[in-house]
Coordinates of C-alpha atoms in Angstrom, one line a residue:
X1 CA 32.0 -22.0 -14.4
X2 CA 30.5 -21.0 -10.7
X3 CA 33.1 -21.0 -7.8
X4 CA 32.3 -20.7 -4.0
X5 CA 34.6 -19.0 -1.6
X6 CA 33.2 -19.3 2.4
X7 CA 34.4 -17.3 4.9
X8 CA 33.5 -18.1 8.7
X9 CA 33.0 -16.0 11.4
X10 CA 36.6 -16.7 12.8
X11 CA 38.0 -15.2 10.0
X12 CA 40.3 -11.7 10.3
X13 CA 38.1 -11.0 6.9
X14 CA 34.6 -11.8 8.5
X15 CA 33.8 -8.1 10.0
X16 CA 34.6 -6.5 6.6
X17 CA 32.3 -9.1 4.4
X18 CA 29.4 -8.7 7.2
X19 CA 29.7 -4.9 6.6
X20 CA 29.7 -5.6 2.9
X21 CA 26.9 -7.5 2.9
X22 CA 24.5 -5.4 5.5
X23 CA 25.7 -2.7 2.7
X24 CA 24.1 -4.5 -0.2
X25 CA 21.3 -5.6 1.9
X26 CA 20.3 -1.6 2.3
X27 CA 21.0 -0.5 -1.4
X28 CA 20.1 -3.8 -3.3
X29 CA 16.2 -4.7 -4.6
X30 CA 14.9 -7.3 -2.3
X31 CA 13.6 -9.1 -6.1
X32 CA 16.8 -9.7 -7.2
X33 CA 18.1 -11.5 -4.0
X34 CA 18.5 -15.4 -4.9
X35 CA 17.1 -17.5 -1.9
X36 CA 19.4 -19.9 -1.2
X37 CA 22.5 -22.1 -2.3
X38 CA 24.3 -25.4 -1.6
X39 CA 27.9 -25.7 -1.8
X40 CA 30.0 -28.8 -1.0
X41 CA 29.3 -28.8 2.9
X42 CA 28.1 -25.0 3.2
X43 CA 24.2 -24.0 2.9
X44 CA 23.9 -20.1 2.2
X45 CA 20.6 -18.2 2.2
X46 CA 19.3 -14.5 1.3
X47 CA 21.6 -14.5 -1.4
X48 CA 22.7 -10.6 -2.3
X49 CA 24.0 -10.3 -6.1
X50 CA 27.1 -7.7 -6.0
X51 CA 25.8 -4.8 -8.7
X52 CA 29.1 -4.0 -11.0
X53 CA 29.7 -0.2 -9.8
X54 CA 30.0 -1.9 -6.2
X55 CA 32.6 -5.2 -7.1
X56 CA 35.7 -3.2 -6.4
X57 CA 34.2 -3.7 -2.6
X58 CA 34.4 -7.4 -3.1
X59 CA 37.7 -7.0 -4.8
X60 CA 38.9 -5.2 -1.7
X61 CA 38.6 -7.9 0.6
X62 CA 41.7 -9.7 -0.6
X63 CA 40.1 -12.8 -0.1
X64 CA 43.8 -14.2 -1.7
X65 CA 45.5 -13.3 1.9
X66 CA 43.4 -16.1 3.5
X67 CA 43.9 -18.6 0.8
X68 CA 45.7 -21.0 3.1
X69 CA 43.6 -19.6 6.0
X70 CA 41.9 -22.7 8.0
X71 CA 38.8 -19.9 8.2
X72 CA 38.6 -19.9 4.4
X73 CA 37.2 -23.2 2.1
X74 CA 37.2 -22.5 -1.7
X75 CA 37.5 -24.6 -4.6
X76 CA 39.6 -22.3 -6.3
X77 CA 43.3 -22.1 -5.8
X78 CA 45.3 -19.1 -5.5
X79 CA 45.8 -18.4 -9.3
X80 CA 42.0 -18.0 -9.0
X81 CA 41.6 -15.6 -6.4
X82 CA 44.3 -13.7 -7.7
X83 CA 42.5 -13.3 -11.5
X84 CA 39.3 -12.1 -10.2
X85 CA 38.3 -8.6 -11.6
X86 CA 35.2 -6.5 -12.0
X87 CA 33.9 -8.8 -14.5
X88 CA 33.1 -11.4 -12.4
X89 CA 29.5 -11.9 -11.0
X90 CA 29.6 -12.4 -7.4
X91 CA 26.6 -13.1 -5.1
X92 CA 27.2 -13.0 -1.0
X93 CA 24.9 -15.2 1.0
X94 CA 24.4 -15.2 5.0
X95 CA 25.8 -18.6 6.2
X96 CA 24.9 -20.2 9.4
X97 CA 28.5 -19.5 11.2
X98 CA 30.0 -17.3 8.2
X99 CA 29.6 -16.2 4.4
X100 CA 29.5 -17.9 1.0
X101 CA 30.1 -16.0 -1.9
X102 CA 29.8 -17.1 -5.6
X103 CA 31.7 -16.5 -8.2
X104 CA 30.5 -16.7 -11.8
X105 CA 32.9 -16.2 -14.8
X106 CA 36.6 -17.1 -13.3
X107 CA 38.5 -18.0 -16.4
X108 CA 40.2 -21.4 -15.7
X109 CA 43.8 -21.0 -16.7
X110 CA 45.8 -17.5 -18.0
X111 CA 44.9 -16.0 -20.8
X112 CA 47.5 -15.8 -23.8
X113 CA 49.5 -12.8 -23.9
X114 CA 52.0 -11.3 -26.2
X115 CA 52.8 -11.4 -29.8
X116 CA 53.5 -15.2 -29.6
X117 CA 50.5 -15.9 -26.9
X118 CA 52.9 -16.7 -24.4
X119 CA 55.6 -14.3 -22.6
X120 CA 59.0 -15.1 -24.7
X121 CA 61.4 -14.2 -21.3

């Protein structure tokens, strides 16, 4: 399941992802870039994919502070934002007035934990 997260240039998060992405933009192969995306109402092109030794960078935006931000649209809820490890393929594209990024491999609900599956508290 792909997820979108967009970040606009108003954002108190929107300095940190351009750094992020002029980062990946200098240290990723121009042949694995994806050229563009549509999401819901944002368009995103010169799509960077996030290489796994460099996700905790992605992981340190703590996109869940701005999950109720007006600067943030997502179609994932907090749950979501909070569950996102370095397992998850992310790709950050250049929007026109911000930044969409794409997740790829969210799981949709918690996992079971637990002898039982389930915490017995």
């Amino acid at each position: 399941m792909s997820n979108y997260g967009y970040v606009s240039e108003q954002s108190r998060k929107s300095k940190t992802i351009r750094a992020l992405y002029e980062f990946l933009k200098a240290n990723v192969s121009r042949n694995l870039w994806k050229s563009r995306s549509d999401r819901q109402d944002f368009e995103g092109h010169n799509g960077i994919p996030v290489p796994l030794q460099e996700r905790h960078r992605v992981l340190a935006l703590r996109l869940h502070d701005e999950h109720l931000s007006p600067y943030f649209k997502t179609d994932m809820n907090l749950f979501h934002l909070l569950m996102m490890d370095e397992s998850i393929e992310v790709v950050v594209f250049e929007s026109g007035s911000g930044w969409l990024l794409e997740f790829e491999g969210l799981p949709s609900g918690p996992q079971p934990f637990g002898q039982q599956g389930h915490d017995t508290r």
